[in-house]
Coordinates of C-alpha atoms and ligand atoms in Angstrom, one line a residue:
M255 CA 249.5 114.7 170.9
P256 CA 252.2 114.9 168.2
L257 CA 252.9 111.7 166.3
V258 CA 256.6 111.9 167.1
S259 CA 258.5 113.7 169.8
F260 CA 262.2 114.0 170.2
R261 CA 262.8 115.2 173.8
D262 CA 266.2 116.6 174.7
V263 CA 267.9 113.9 172.6
Q264 CA 271.6 113.5 172.7
K265 CA 273.6 111.2 170.4
T266 CA 277.3 110.7 171.0
Y267 CA 279.3 108.5 168.6
R268 CA 282.4 106.7 169.8
S269 CA 285.0 106.7 167.0
L270 CA 287.2 103.7 166.2
Q271 CA 290.0 105.5 168.0
G272 CA 287.9 105.7 171.1
A273 CA 287.2 109.5 171.0
D274 CA 283.6 110.6 171.5
Y275 CA 281.8 112.8 169.0
P276 CA 278.7 114.5 170.3
A277 CA 276.6 114.7 167.1
L278 CA 273.4 115.9 168.7
E279 CA 272.7 117.6 172.0
H280 CA 269.4 118.9 173.4
F281 CA 267.7 118.0 170.1
S282 CA 263.9 118.5 170.5
L283 CA 261.3 118.4 167.8
D284 CA 257.6 117.4 167.5
I285 CA 256.1 116.1 164.3
E286 CA 252.3 116.2 163.9
V287 CA 250.1 113.6 162.4
G288 CA 249.7 113.9 158.7
E289 CA 252.3 116.7 158.2
F290 CA 255.1 116.8 155.7
F291 CA 258.1 117.9 157.7
C292 CA 261.4 118.7 156.0
L293 CA 264.6 118.7 158.1
L294 CA 267.3 120.8 156.5
G295 CA 270.9 121.3 157.6
P296 CA 274.5 121.5 156.4
S297 CA 276.4 118.3 155.6
G298 CA 277.4 116.4 158.7
C299 CA 275.1 118.2 161.1
G300 CA 273.3 115.0 162.1
K301 CA 270.2 114.7 159.8
T302 CA 270.8 111.0 159.0
T303 CA 271.4 110.4 162.7
V304 CA 268.0 111.9 163.5
L305 CA 266.3 109.7 160.9
K306 CA 268.1 106.5 162.0
M307 CA 267.2 107.0 165.6
L308 CA 263.5 107.5 164.7
A309 CA 263.7 104.4 162.4
G310 CA 265.0 102.5 165.4
F311 CA 268.4 101.6 163.8
E312 CA 270.4 103.7 166.3
H313 CA 269.7 104.6 169.9
P314 CA 269.9 107.9 171.6
T315 CA 272.7 108.3 174.2
A316 CA 270.3 110.3 176.3
G317 CA 266.8 111.8 176.0
Q318 CA 263.7 110.2 174.6
I319 CA 262.1 109.6 171.2
L320 CA 258.4 108.9 171.4
M321 CA 255.9 107.8 168.8
E322 CA 252.3 108.1 169.8
G323 CA 253.5 108.6 173.3
R324 CA 255.6 105.4 173.5
P325 CA 259.4 105.2 173.3
V326 CA 260.8 104.0 170.0
A327 CA 262.4 100.6 170.9
G328 CA 263.5 99.3 167.5
A329 CA 262.6 99.1 163.8
S330 CA 258.9 98.9 163.1
R331 CA 256.6 98.7 160.1
D332 CA 255.0 101.8 161.4
R333 CA 258.0 103.8 160.1
G334 CA 258.9 103.0 156.5
V335 CA 262.3 104.1 155.4
V336 CA 263.2 105.2 151.9
F337 CA 267.0 105.3 151.5
Q338 CA 269.1 107.3 149.2
G339 CA 269.9 105.7 145.8
D340 CA 268.1 102.7 144.4
D341 CA 270.3 99.8 145.6
S342 CA 267.9 98.3 148.1
L343 CA 265.6 96.7 145.4
Y344 CA 266.0 93.0 144.8
G345 CA 267.4 92.6 141.3
W346 CA 266.0 89.1 140.9
L347 CA 262.4 90.2 141.6
T348 CA 260.1 92.1 139.2
A349 CA 258.8 95.6 140.1
V350 CA 255.5 94.1 141.5
E351 CA 257.3 91.4 143.4
N352 CA 259.6 94.0 145.0
V353 CA 256.6 96.0 146.1
E354 CA 254.9 92.8 147.4
F355 CA 257.9 91.6 149.3
G356 CA 257.1 92.9 152.8
L357 CA 253.5 91.7 152.5
R358 CA 254.7 88.3 151.5
M359 CA 257.0 88.1 154.5
R360 CA 253.9 89.0 156.6
R361 CA 252.0 86.2 154.9
V362 CA 249.4 88.5 153.5
P363 CA 247.3 86.3 151.1
K364 CA 248.4 86.3 147.4
A365 CA 245.3 88.0 146.0
E366 CA 245.4 90.8 148.6
R367 CA 249.1 91.5 148.3
S368 CA 248.9 91.7 144.4
E369 CA 246.0 94.0 144.6
R370 CA 247.7 96.2 147.1
A371 CA 251.0 96.2 145.2
M372 CA 249.3 97.2 142.0
R373 CA 247.4 100.0 143.8
Y374 CA 250.7 101.5 145.0
L375 CA 252.5 101.0 141.7
E376 CA 249.6 102.9 140.1
L377 CA 249.9 105.7 142.8
V378 CA 253.6 106.2 141.9
G379 CA 252.8 106.2 138.2
L380 CA 254.2 102.8 137.3
R381 CA 251.2 100.9 136.1
G382 CA 252.3 98.9 133.0
Q383 CA 255.9 98.5 134.3
E384 CA 255.1 95.8 137.0
Q385 CA 256.7 92.9 135.2
K386 CA 260.0 94.6 134.6
Y387 CA 263.2 93.9 136.6
P388 CA 265.1 96.7 138.3
A389 CA 267.9 96.5 135.7
E390 CA 265.3 97.4 133.0
L391 CA 264.1 100.5 134.8
S392 CA 265.5 104.1 135.1
G393 CA 266.9 105.5 138.3
G394 CA 263.7 107.6 138.9
M395 CA 261.5 104.5 138.3
K396 CA 263.5 102.5 140.8
Q397 CA 263.2 105.2 143.3
R398 CA 259.4 105.2 142.8
I399 CA 259.3 101.4 143.3
Q400 CA 261.1 101.9 146.6
I401 CA 258.4 104.4 147.6
A402 CA 255.6 102.1 146.5
R403 CA 257.2 99.2 148.4
V404 CA 257.3 101.3 151.6
L405 CA 253.8 102.6 151.1
A406 CA 252.4 99.1 150.5
N407 CA 253.2 98.3 154.1
E408 CA 250.9 101.2 155.0
P409 CA 253.2 102.7 157.6
K410 CA 252.1 105.5 159.9
M411 CA 255.1 107.4 158.8
L412 CA 257.5 107.7 155.9
L413 CA 261.1 108.5 156.7
M414 CA 263.1 109.7 153.6
D415 CA 266.8 110.5 153.7
E416 CA 267.7 112.7 150.6
P417 CA 265.8 110.2 148.4
F418 CA 266.2 112.2 145.2
A419 CA 269.8 113.4 145.7
A420 CA 271.2 111.0 143.1
L421 CA 268.7 111.9 140.3
D422 CA 269.2 114.3 137.5
A423 CA 267.5 117.7 137.8
Q424 CA 264.5 116.9 135.6
T425 CA 263.7 113.6 137.1
R426 CA 264.2 115.1 140.5
T427 CA 261.6 117.8 139.8
L428 CA 259.2 115.2 138.5
M429 CA 259.7 113.0 141.6
Q430 CA 259.1 116.0 143.9
A431 CA 255.8 116.6 142.2
E432 CA 255.0 112.9 142.3
L433 CA 255.8 112.7 146.0
A434 CA 253.7 115.9 146.7
S435 CA 250.7 114.2 145.0
I436 CA 251.3 110.9 146.8
W437 CA 251.3 112.7 150.1
Q438 CA 248.1 114.5 149.1
A439 CA 246.4 111.2 148.3
A440 CA 247.8 109.0 151.1
R441 CA 248.2 111.6 153.9
T442 CA 251.0 109.7 155.5
T443 CA 253.1 111.7 157.9
V444 CA 256.5 112.3 156.2
L445 CA 259.9 113.2 157.6
F446 CA 261.9 114.3 154.6
I447 CA 265.6 115.0 154.9
T448 CA 267.4 117.2 152.5
H449 CA 270.2 119.8 152.4
D450 CA 268.5 121.5 149.4
I451 CA 266.5 124.7 150.3
D452 CA 264.6 124.6 147.1
E453 CA 263.5 121.0 147.7
A454 CA 262.4 121.9 151.3
V455 CA 260.3 124.9 150.2
T456 CA 258.8 122.9 147.4
L457 CA 257.7 120.0 149.6
G458 CA 257.6 120.9 153.3
R459 CA 254.6 122.2 155.2
R460 CA 257.1 122.9 158.0
I461 CA 260.9 123.2 157.6
G462 CA 263.2 122.5 160.6
V463 CA 266.7 124.0 160.2
M464 CA 269.5 122.4 162.1
R465 CA 272.6 124.0 163.4
A466 CA 276.1 122.9 162.3
G467 CA 277.6 120.1 164.5
P468 CA 278.9 119.1 166.9
C469 CA 276.1 119.2 169.4
S470 CA 273.6 120.1 166.7
Q471 CA 270.0 120.9 167.5
V472 CA 267.0 122.5 165.8
K473 CA 267.8 126.2 165.2
G474 CA 264.3 127.1 164.2
V475 CA 261.2 125.9 162.4
V476 CA 259.5 127.7 159.5
D477 CA 255.8 127.2 158.7
V478 CA 255.3 127.2 155.0
S479 CA 251.9 128.5 154.2
L480 CA 251.8 127.8 150.4
D481 CA 249.0 125.6 149.2
G482 CA 248.6 123.4 146.2
A483 CA 251.2 123.6 143.4
R484 CA 254.2 125.6 144.4
S485 CA 256.1 127.6 141.8
R486 CA 259.7 128.5 142.2
T487 CA 259.0 131.8 140.5
D488 CA 256.3 132.9 143.0
D489 CA 257.1 135.8 145.2
T490 CA 256.0 133.9 148.3
F491 CA 258.1 130.9 147.3
L492 CA 261.1 133.2 147.0
R493 CA 260.4 134.8 150.3
Y494 CA 260.4 131.5 152.1
Y495 CA 263.6 130.5 150.2
K496 CA 265.3 133.6 151.4
L497 CA 264.1 133.2 155.0
V498 CA 265.4 129.6 155.2
Y499 CA 268.6 130.6 153.3
E500 CA 269.3 133.2 155.9
M501 CA 268.8 130.7 158.7
I502 CA 271.1 128.2 157.2
R503 CA 273.8 130.4 155.8
D504 CA 275.8 130.9 159.0
E505 CA 275.5 127.2 159.8
V506 CA 277.0 126.2 156.5
A507 CA 279.8 128.7 157.0
K508 CA 280.4 127.2 160.5
S509 CA 280.5 123.7 159.2
L510 CA 282.9 124.6 156.4
S511 CA 285.3 126.4 158.8
R512 CA 285.2 123.4 161.2
A513 CA 286.1 121.1 158.4
D514 CA 289.3 123.0 157.6
Ligands
ATP300 N1 278.6 105.5 163.0 C1 279.3 106.7 163.3 N2 280.4 106.7 164.0 C2 281.0 107.8 164.3 N3 280.6 109.1 163.9 C3 279.5 109.1 163.1 C4 278.8 107.9 162.8 N4 277.7 108.3 162.0 C5 277.8 109.6 161.9 N5 278.8 110.1 162.5 C6 279.2 111.5 162.7 O1 278.1 112.2 163.2 C7 277.9 113.5 162.5 C8 276.5 113.5 161.9 O2 276.4 112.5 160.8 P1 275.1 112.4 159.9 O3 275.4 111.3 158.9 O4 273.9 112.3 160.8 O5 275.1 113.8 159.2 P2 274.2 114.3 158.0 O6 273.6 115.6 158.4 O7 273.2 113.3 157.6 O8 275.2 114.6 156.8 P3 275.0 114.6 155.2 O9 274.2 115.8 154.8 O10 276.4 114.7 154.7 O11 274.3 113.3 154.9 C9 279.0 113.6 161.5 O12 280.0 114.4 162.0 C10 279.5 112.1 161.3 O13 280.9 112.1 161.0
MG301 MG1 273.0 112.2 155.8

């Protein structure tokens, strides 16, 4: 049984003027336990909508979203969300206190929550920075704290919506490598959203390409059989890049012409 199943999901937004916008229609997708799944698509196609529904923040208009065979009814610790940017950290708490926050809310005893928070800070390469406040840390470090904070709750699944989009190119490359090794170590199932083909081929074990909206759905899924460290200059990497590029090119063109 897949960990997550979207079955024939439809999501229609009602605008403030009262007009309906069908963002997704007949959207179906299975995500397997332990896999790193990248969802790729042109801007505005409905990627964030998919993630928000799985997180339990939005509800489908029709169809079903199942996790371990049960309908997603609302937000849950089983699905940890990492947002874009770094603004969800608490500025008045240190790095380690930020990571511990969810555990404290759940009344996990002090010794256990400190131990767990330190373990995840170490996993994201931030040992030694635990007493610093967010304002004293770089954008990449703050993003790593967010990841550690979500991992400390030990969710069954990590939902990431373009988490590195705001970072500079070098930090972004480092963070991608970091996330790949965190995934190797923790083996948490990941749904990673991006509109960057390079990022998808670098990280994804499978890549789902979405159609341009309205009524978006999955156009196709590419299995990426590259193992270990992936190099952007490898022939196989470039072959996958081209394959995905060709799938998405028409969708980007459609979404641009619709925006005219
Ligand atoms: N709350 C809302 N009310 C009305 N329309 C919405 C709402 N949220 C999203 N939409 C519309 O639904 C479509 C999909 O939006 P979504 O944010 O899921 O796209 P996306 O693929 O994440 O885009 P991007 O790559 O730019 O982040 C867009 O056309 C958007 O305008
Ligand atoms: Mg989005």
